[in-house]
Every structure is written in structure tokens, then in C-alpha cells.
């Protein structure tokens, strides 16, 4: 499959991993937009939350558990952080493999104007 994040899961494209288990991977965003910018993905290819079904929703729960752990490890759990997931054209989604952005380490701008 021609999916950059599946290639990161396979290891054919390198990444700086910060978390890995049998279902979920966390790695640094290549173009960070905050001092802490981690991407958290399921190893299973799901294009976005729009296509999620059945057991995928427990995987999405796992991704949030991993996000909580990474936020603690990166030292932003207390200062605060943002989790966001783009879905589809209007969101600006660039990589069509479900991912959570974990952003923190500075005062973040508003997402609602
Ligand atoms: P989206 O706009 O789809 O929500 O976000 C995709 C994110 O993936 C972007 O923040 C972008 O910097 C990141 N990204 C794209 N290609 C790569 C890559 O090859 N490696 C890593 N680590 N991040 C990537
Ligand atoms: Zn994929």
C-alpha cells in the first residue's frame, strides 16, 4: 500500500519513535509545529476516523491512552497539550492514515478563532 505511515510502521521509512506496542506507534512529526509534536497512529491502516468501524474504536481508545502516557513522558501533562485529528479535505488532512497530533510545550493558539 502506498501509505507513508504504513511504511513507517513497516520500518521502510525511518522515524523517531517515542512509543511502540503491537497496535499503536508514536513518533515525532517531521515538521513540528510546537516544541512537542508527536504523531500517534494505529498500526492498522485506517484512512481517518470517518472510516473507523467496530473494533477500530477500541484502537482509538488505545491511541488516547498512549497519548496520555507520552504527554507525561514529554513533561506536558501538567502544562497542557492538544490532541487533534484531521479528517478529510476541509480539515487539511495530508496523510490518509489515521493519526492523533499531540501538541504542547508552549502556549498554543486557539483552534476556534
Ligand atoms: P495531517 O495534515 O494529515 O493531519 O498531518 C500529517 C502530518 O504528518 C504533518 O504534520 C506532517 O509534518 C507529518 N509527516 C508527513 N510525512 C511525514 C514523514 O515522513 N515522517 C514524519 N515523522 N512525519 C511526517
Ligand atoms: Zn497506512
mmCIF file with all atom_site columns, C-alpha atoms and ligand atoms in Angstrom:
data_model
loop_
_atom_site.group_PDB
_atom_site.id
_atom_site.type_symbol
_atom_site.label_atom_id
_atom_site.label_alt_id
_atom_site.label_comp_id
_atom_site.label_asym_id
_atom_site.label_entity_id
_atom_site.label_seq_id
_atom_site.pdbx_PDB_ins_code
_atom_site.Cartn_x
_atom_site.Cartn_y
_atom_site.Cartn_z
_atom_site.occupancy
_atom_site.B_iso_or_equiv
_atom_site.pdbx_formal_charge
_atom_site.auth_seq_id
_atom_site.auth_comp_id
_atom_site.auth_asym_id
_atom_site.auth_atom_id
_atom_site.pdbx_PDB_model_num
ATOM   1   C  CA  . UNK A 1 1   ? 0.000   0.000  0.000  1.00 0.00 ? 1   UNK A CA  1
ATOM   2   C  CA  . UNK A 1 2   ? 1.297   3.448  -0.910 1.00 0.00 ? 2   UNK A CA  1
ATOM   3   C  CA  . UNK A 1 3   ? 0.888   4.960  2.547  1.00 0.00 ? 3   UNK A CA  1
ATOM   4   C  CA  . UNK A 1 4   ? 3.743   6.836  4.204  1.00 0.00 ? 4   UNK A CA  1
ATOM   5   C  CA  . UNK A 1 5   ? 2.616   5.935  7.733  1.00 0.00 ? 5   UNK A CA  1
ATOM   6   C  CA  . UNK A 1 6   ? 2.248   2.226  6.850  1.00 0.00 ? 6   UNK A CA  1
ATOM   7   C  CA  . UNK A 1 7   ? 5.861   2.449  5.617  1.00 0.00 ? 7   UNK A CA  1
ATOM   8   C  CA  . UNK A 1 8   ? 6.860   3.996  8.943  1.00 0.00 ? 8   UNK A CA  1
ATOM   9   C  CA  . UNK A 1 9   ? 5.105   1.077  10.713 1.00 0.00 ? 9   UNK A CA  1
ATOM   10  C  CA  . UNK A 1 10  ? 6.993   -1.395 8.468  1.00 0.00 ? 10  UNK A CA  1
ATOM   11  C  CA  . UNK A 1 11  ? 10.265  0.465  9.040  1.00 0.00 ? 11  UNK A CA  1
ATOM   12  C  CA  . UNK A 1 12  ? 10.920  1.124  5.346  1.00 0.00 ? 12  UNK A CA  1
ATOM   13  C  CA  . UNK A 1 13  ? 10.735  4.872  6.098  1.00 0.00 ? 13  UNK A CA  1
ATOM   14  C  CA  . UNK A 1 14  ? 12.697  5.901  9.197  1.00 0.00 ? 14  UNK A CA  1
ATOM   15  C  CA  . UNK A 1 15  ? 11.094  7.732  12.102 1.00 0.00 ? 15  UNK A CA  1
ATOM   16  C  CA  . UNK A 1 16  ? 11.997  8.794  15.602 1.00 0.00 ? 16  UNK A CA  1
ATOM   17  C  CA  . UNK A 1 17  ? 9.806   6.509  17.670 1.00 0.00 ? 17  UNK A CA  1
ATOM   18  C  CA  . UNK A 1 18  ? 8.716   7.536  21.139 1.00 0.00 ? 18  UNK A CA  1
ATOM   19  C  CA  . UNK A 1 19  ? 6.274   4.665  21.799 1.00 0.00 ? 19  UNK A CA  1
ATOM   20  C  CA  . UNK A 1 20  ? 5.523   1.267  20.277 1.00 0.00 ? 20  UNK A CA  1
ATOM   21  C  CA  . UNK A 1 21  ? 3.349   -1.709 21.113 1.00 0.00 ? 21  UNK A CA  1
ATOM   22  C  CA  . UNK A 1 22  ? 1.638   -4.334 18.967 1.00 0.00 ? 22  UNK A CA  1
ATOM   23  C  CA  . UNK A 1 23  ? -1.209  -1.988 17.958 1.00 0.00 ? 23  UNK A CA  1
ATOM   24  C  CA  . UNK A 1 24  ? -0.030  1.627  18.287 1.00 0.00 ? 24  UNK A CA  1
ATOM   25  C  CA  . UNK A 1 25  ? 3.048   3.641  17.289 1.00 0.00 ? 25  UNK A CA  1
ATOM   26  C  CA  . UNK A 1 26  ? 4.102   7.125  18.430 1.00 0.00 ? 26  UNK A CA  1
ATOM   27  C  CA  . UNK A 1 27  ? 6.815   9.098  16.586 1.00 0.00 ? 27  UNK A CA  1
ATOM   28  C  CA  . UNK A 1 28  ? 7.999   12.677 16.180 1.00 0.00 ? 28  UNK A CA  1
ATOM   29  C  CA  . UNK A 1 29  ? 6.388   14.790 13.467 1.00 0.00 ? 29  UNK A CA  1
ATOM   30  C  CA  . UNK A 1 30  ? 8.940   15.598 10.746 1.00 0.00 ? 30  UNK A CA  1
ATOM   31  C  CA  . UNK A 1 31  ? 7.753   19.239 10.582 1.00 0.00 ? 31  UNK A CA  1
ATOM   32  C  CA  . UNK A 1 32  ? 6.949   20.060 14.213 1.00 0.00 ? 32  UNK A CA  1
ATOM   33  C  CA  . UNK A 1 33  ? 4.518   22.926 14.756 1.00 0.00 ? 33  UNK A CA  1
ATOM   34  C  CA  . UNK A 1 34  ? 5.138   23.037 18.530 1.00 0.00 ? 34  UNK A CA  1
ATOM   35  C  CA  . UNK A 1 35  ? 8.104   22.157 20.784 1.00 0.00 ? 35  UNK A CA  1
ATOM   36  C  CA  . UNK A 1 36  ? 6.371   18.831 21.466 1.00 0.00 ? 36  UNK A CA  1
ATOM   37  C  CA  . UNK A 1 37  ? 4.738   17.393 18.340 1.00 0.00 ? 37  UNK A CA  1
ATOM   38  C  CA  . UNK A 1 38  ? 4.175   13.649 18.370 1.00 0.00 ? 38  UNK A CA  1
ATOM   39  C  CA  . UNK A 1 39  ? 2.035   11.631 15.959 1.00 0.00 ? 39  UNK A CA  1
ATOM   40  C  CA  . UNK A 1 40  ? 0.165   8.647  17.393 1.00 0.00 ? 40  UNK A CA  1
ATOM   41  C  CA  . UNK A 1 41  ? -1.115  6.119  14.874 1.00 0.00 ? 41  UNK A CA  1
ATOM   42  C  CA  . UNK A 1 42  ? -2.715  2.684  14.819 1.00 0.00 ? 42  UNK A CA  1
ATOM   43  C  CA  . UNK A 1 43  ? -0.526  0.099  13.087 1.00 0.00 ? 43  UNK A CA  1
ATOM   44  C  CA  . UNK A 1 44  ? -3.655  -0.918 11.197 1.00 0.00 ? 44  UNK A CA  1
ATOM   45  C  CA  . UNK A 1 45  ? -4.332  1.217  8.119  1.00 0.00 ? 45  UNK A CA  1
ATOM   46  C  CA  . UNK A 1 46  ? -7.497  3.248  8.730  1.00 0.00 ? 46  UNK A CA  1
ATOM   47  C  CA  . UNK A 1 47  ? -7.704  6.356  6.477  1.00 0.00 ? 47  UNK A CA  1
ATOM   48  C  CA  . UNK A 1 48  ? -9.360  8.614  9.080  1.00 0.00 ? 48  UNK A CA  1
ATOM   49  C  CA  . UNK A 1 49  ? -11.881 8.439  11.913 1.00 0.00 ? 49  UNK A CA  1
ATOM   50  C  CA  . UNK A 1 50  ? -14.592 8.645  9.243  1.00 0.00 ? 50  UNK A CA  1
ATOM   51  C  CA  . UNK A 1 51  ? -13.772 5.111  8.070  1.00 0.00 ? 51  UNK A CA  1
ATOM   52  C  CA  . UNK A 1 52  ? -13.388 3.644  11.589 1.00 0.00 ? 52  UNK A CA  1
ATOM   53  C  CA  . UNK A 1 53  ? -15.752 0.805  12.486 1.00 0.00 ? 53  UNK A CA  1
ATOM   54  C  CA  . UNK A 1 54  ? -16.231 -1.906 15.092 1.00 0.00 ? 54  UNK A CA  1
ATOM   55  C  CA  . UNK A 1 55  ? -13.024 -2.728 16.986 1.00 0.00 ? 55  UNK A CA  1
ATOM   56  C  CA  . UNK A 1 56  ? -11.323 0.327  15.457 1.00 0.00 ? 56  UNK A CA  1
ATOM   57  C  CA  . UNK A 1 57  ? -12.976 2.372  18.194 1.00 0.00 ? 57  UNK A CA  1
ATOM   58  C  CA  . UNK A 1 58  ? -11.172 0.444  20.902 1.00 0.00 ? 58  UNK A CA  1
ATOM   59  C  CA  . UNK A 1 59  ? -7.967  1.121  18.955 1.00 0.00 ? 59  UNK A CA  1
ATOM   60  C  CA  . UNK A 1 60  ? -8.836  4.825  19.051 1.00 0.00 ? 60  UNK A CA  1
ATOM   61  C  CA  . UNK A 1 61  ? -9.178  4.458  22.821 1.00 0.00 ? 61  UNK A CA  1
ATOM   62  C  CA  . UNK A 1 62  ? -5.724  2.851  22.910 1.00 0.00 ? 62  UNK A CA  1
ATOM   63  C  CA  . UNK A 1 63  ? -4.329  5.826  20.957 1.00 0.00 ? 63  UNK A CA  1
ATOM   64  C  CA  . UNK A 1 64  ? -5.636  8.169  23.649 1.00 0.00 ? 64  UNK A CA  1
ATOM   65  C  CA  . UNK A 1 65  ? -4.132  6.041  26.428 1.00 0.00 ? 65  UNK A CA  1
ATOM   66  C  CA  . UNK A 1 66  ? -0.790  6.218  24.609 1.00 0.00 ? 66  UNK A CA  1
ATOM   67  C  CA  . UNK A 1 67  ? -1.211  9.986  24.157 1.00 0.00 ? 67  UNK A CA  1
ATOM   68  C  CA  . UNK A 1 68  ? -1.708  10.379 27.912 1.00 0.00 ? 68  UNK A CA  1
ATOM   69  C  CA  . UNK A 1 69  ? 1.474   8.366  28.578 1.00 0.00 ? 69  UNK A CA  1
ATOM   70  C  CA  . UNK A 1 70  ? 3.552   10.319 26.029 1.00 0.00 ? 70  UNK A CA  1
ATOM   71  C  CA  . UNK A 1 71  ? 2.273   13.640 27.424 1.00 0.00 ? 71  UNK A CA  1
ATOM   72  C  CA  . UNK A 1 72  ? 3.525   12.597 30.857 1.00 0.00 ? 72  UNK A CA  1
ATOM   73  C  CA  . UNK A 1 73  ? 6.872   11.396 29.487 1.00 0.00 ? 73  UNK A CA  1
ATOM   74  C  CA  . UNK A 1 74  ? 7.359   14.611 27.490 1.00 0.00 ? 74  UNK A CA  1
ATOM   75  C  CA  . UNK A 1 75  ? 6.561   16.698 30.572 1.00 0.00 ? 75  UNK A CA  1
ATOM   76  C  CA  . UNK A 1 76  ? 3.496   18.460 29.171 1.00 0.00 ? 76  UNK A CA  1
ATOM   77  C  CA  . UNK A 1 77  ? 0.745   16.694 31.119 1.00 0.00 ? 77  UNK A CA  1
ATOM   78  C  CA  . UNK A 1 78  ? 0.640   19.491 33.705 1.00 0.00 ? 78  UNK A CA  1
ATOM   79  C  CA  . UNK A 1 79  ? 1.325   22.456 31.408 1.00 0.00 ? 79  UNK A CA  1
ATOM   80  C  CA  . UNK A 1 80  ? -1.249  21.187 28.928 1.00 0.00 ? 80  UNK A CA  1
ATOM   81  C  CA  . UNK A 1 81  ? -1.376  19.869 25.415 1.00 0.00 ? 81  UNK A CA  1
ATOM   82  C  CA  . UNK A 1 82  ? -3.715  19.430 22.467 1.00 0.00 ? 82  UNK A CA  1
ATOM   83  C  CA  . UNK A 1 83  ? -4.820  16.245 20.727 1.00 0.00 ? 83  UNK A CA  1
ATOM   84  C  CA  . UNK A 1 84  ? -6.246  16.673 17.259 1.00 0.00 ? 84  UNK A CA  1
ATOM   85  C  CA  . UNK A 1 85  ? -7.092  14.508 14.310 1.00 0.00 ? 85  UNK A CA  1
ATOM   86  C  CA  . UNK A 1 86  ? -7.842  15.797 10.825 1.00 0.00 ? 86  UNK A CA  1
ATOM   87  C  CA  . UNK A 1 87  ? -10.424 14.020 8.674  1.00 0.00 ? 87  UNK A CA  1
ATOM   88  C  CA  . UNK A 1 88  ? -10.953 14.777 5.012  1.00 0.00 ? 88  UNK A CA  1
ATOM   89  C  CA  . UNK A 1 89  ? -10.334 17.662 2.614  1.00 0.00 ? 89  UNK A CA  1
ATOM   90  C  CA  . UNK A 1 90  ? -11.718 20.609 4.603  1.00 0.00 ? 90  UNK A CA  1
ATOM   91  C  CA  . UNK A 1 91  ? -9.538  19.688 7.598  1.00 0.00 ? 91  UNK A CA  1
ATOM   92  C  CA  . UNK A 1 92  ? -6.355  19.833 5.520  1.00 0.00 ? 92  UNK A CA  1
ATOM   93  C  CA  . UNK A 1 93  ? -5.577  16.169 6.202  1.00 0.00 ? 93  UNK A CA  1
ATOM   94  C  CA  . UNK A 1 94  ? -2.375  15.357 4.275  1.00 0.00 ? 94  UNK A CA  1
ATOM   95  C  CA  . UNK A 1 95  ? -1.680  11.777 5.288  1.00 0.00 ? 95  UNK A CA  1
ATOM   96  C  CA  . UNK A 1 96  ? -4.645  9.456  4.907  1.00 0.00 ? 96  UNK A CA  1
ATOM   97  C  CA  . UNK A 1 97  ? -3.716  7.092  7.736  1.00 0.00 ? 97  UNK A CA  1
ATOM   98  C  CA  . UNK A 1 98  ? -5.494  7.911  10.989 1.00 0.00 ? 98  UNK A CA  1
ATOM   99  C  CA  . UNK A 1 99  ? -3.307  9.865  13.393 1.00 0.00 ? 99  UNK A CA  1
ATOM   100 C  CA  . UNK A 1 100 ? -3.534  11.953 16.522 1.00 0.00 ? 100 UNK A CA  1
ATOM   101 C  CA  . UNK A 1 101 ? -1.327  15.024 16.755 1.00 0.00 ? 101 UNK A CA  1
ATOM   102 C  CA  . UNK A 1 102 ? -0.078  15.617 20.305 1.00 0.00 ? 102 UNK A CA  1
ATOM   103 C  CA  . UNK A 1 103 ? 0.975   19.271 20.521 1.00 0.00 ? 103 UNK A CA  1
ATOM   104 C  CA  . UNK A 1 104 ? 2.415   21.051 23.534 1.00 0.00 ? 104 UNK A CA  1
ATOM   105 C  CA  . UNK A 1 105 ? 5.411   22.648 25.182 1.00 0.00 ? 105 UNK A CA  1
ATOM   106 C  CA  . UNK A 1 106 ? 4.204   26.215 24.573 1.00 0.00 ? 106 UNK A CA  1
ATOM   107 C  CA  . UNK A 1 107 ? 1.020   28.259 24.805 1.00 0.00 ? 107 UNK A CA  1
ATOM   108 C  CA  . UNK A 1 108 ? -0.987  27.038 21.819 1.00 0.00 ? 108 UNK A CA  1
ATOM   109 C  CA  . UNK A 1 109 ? -3.122  29.309 19.644 1.00 0.00 ? 109 UNK A CA  1
ATOM   110 C  CA  . UNK A 1 110 ? -6.860  28.933 19.678 1.00 0.00 ? 110 UNK A CA  1
ATOM   111 C  CA  . UNK A 1 111 ? -8.459  26.371 17.368 1.00 0.00 ? 111 UNK A CA  1
ATOM   112 C  CA  . UNK A 1 112 ? -11.799 28.169 17.383 1.00 0.00 ? 112 UNK A CA  1
ATOM   113 C  CA  . UNK A 1 113 ? -10.857 31.695 16.408 1.00 0.00 ? 113 UNK A CA  1
HETATM 114 P  P1  . LIG B 2 .   ? -2.234  15.844 8.660  1.00 0.00 ? 1   LIG B P1  1
HETATM 115 O  O1  . LIG B 2 .   ? -2.204  17.166 7.958  1.00 0.00 ? 1   LIG B O1  1
HETATM 116 O  O2  . LIG B 2 .   ? -2.513  14.704 7.714  1.00 0.00 ? 1   LIG B O2  1
HETATM 117 O  O3  . LIG B 2 .   ? -3.130  15.841 9.862  1.00 0.00 ? 1   LIG B O3  1
HETATM 118 O  O4  . LIG B 2 .   ? -0.789  15.673 9.271  1.00 0.00 ? 1   LIG B O4  1
HETATM 119 C  C1  . LIG B 2 .   ? 0.204   14.901 8.694  1.00 0.00 ? 1   LIG B C1  1
HETATM 120 C  C2  . LIG B 2 .   ? 1.471   15.150 9.493  1.00 0.00 ? 1   LIG B C2  1
HETATM 121 O  O5  . LIG B 2 .   ? 2.425   14.164 9.122  1.00 0.00 ? 1   LIG B O5  1
HETATM 122 C  C3  . LIG B 2 .   ? 2.121   16.505 9.240  1.00 0.00 ? 1   LIG B C3  1
HETATM 123 O  O6  . LIG B 2 .   ? 2.219   17.213 10.464 1.00 0.00 ? 1   LIG B O6  1
HETATM 124 C  C4  . LIG B 2 .   ? 3.490   16.162 8.656  1.00 0.00 ? 1   LIG B C4  1
HETATM 125 O  O7  . LIG B 2 .   ? 4.518   17.014 9.113  1.00 0.00 ? 1   LIG B O7  1
HETATM 126 C  C5  . LIG B 2 .   ? 3.703   14.736 9.104  1.00 0.00 ? 1   LIG B C5  1
HETATM 127 N  N1  . LIG B 2 .   ? 4.503   13.923 8.205  1.00 0.00 ? 1   LIG B N1  1
HETATM 128 C  C6  . LIG B 2 .   ? 4.331   13.800 6.864  1.00 0.00 ? 1   LIG B C6  1
HETATM 129 N  N2  . LIG B 2 .   ? 5.250   12.951 6.354  1.00 0.00 ? 1   LIG B N2  1
HETATM 130 C  C7  . LIG B 2 .   ? 5.985   12.518 7.394  1.00 0.00 ? 1   LIG B C7  1
HETATM 131 C  C8  . LIG B 2 .   ? 7.080   11.605 7.492  1.00 0.00 ? 1   LIG B C8  1
HETATM 132 O  O8  . LIG B 2 .   ? 7.569   11.013 6.520  1.00 0.00 ? 1   LIG B O8  1
HETATM 133 N  N3  . LIG B 2 .   ? 7.593   11.402 8.732  1.00 0.00 ? 1   LIG B N3  1
HETATM 134 C  C9  . LIG B 2 .   ? 7.094   12.030 9.840  1.00 0.00 ? 1   LIG B C9  1
HETATM 135 N  N4  . LIG B 2 .   ? 7.681   11.759 11.013 1.00 0.00 ? 1   LIG B N4  1
HETATM 136 N  N5  . LIG B 2 .   ? 6.063   12.892 9.777  1.00 0.00 ? 1   LIG B N5  1
HETATM 137 C  C10 . LIG B 2 .   ? 5.512   13.129 8.579  1.00 0.00 ? 1   LIG B C10 1
HETATM 138 ZN ZN1 . LIG B 2 .   ? -1.423  3.456  6.181  1.00 0.00 ? 2   LIG B ZN1 1
#
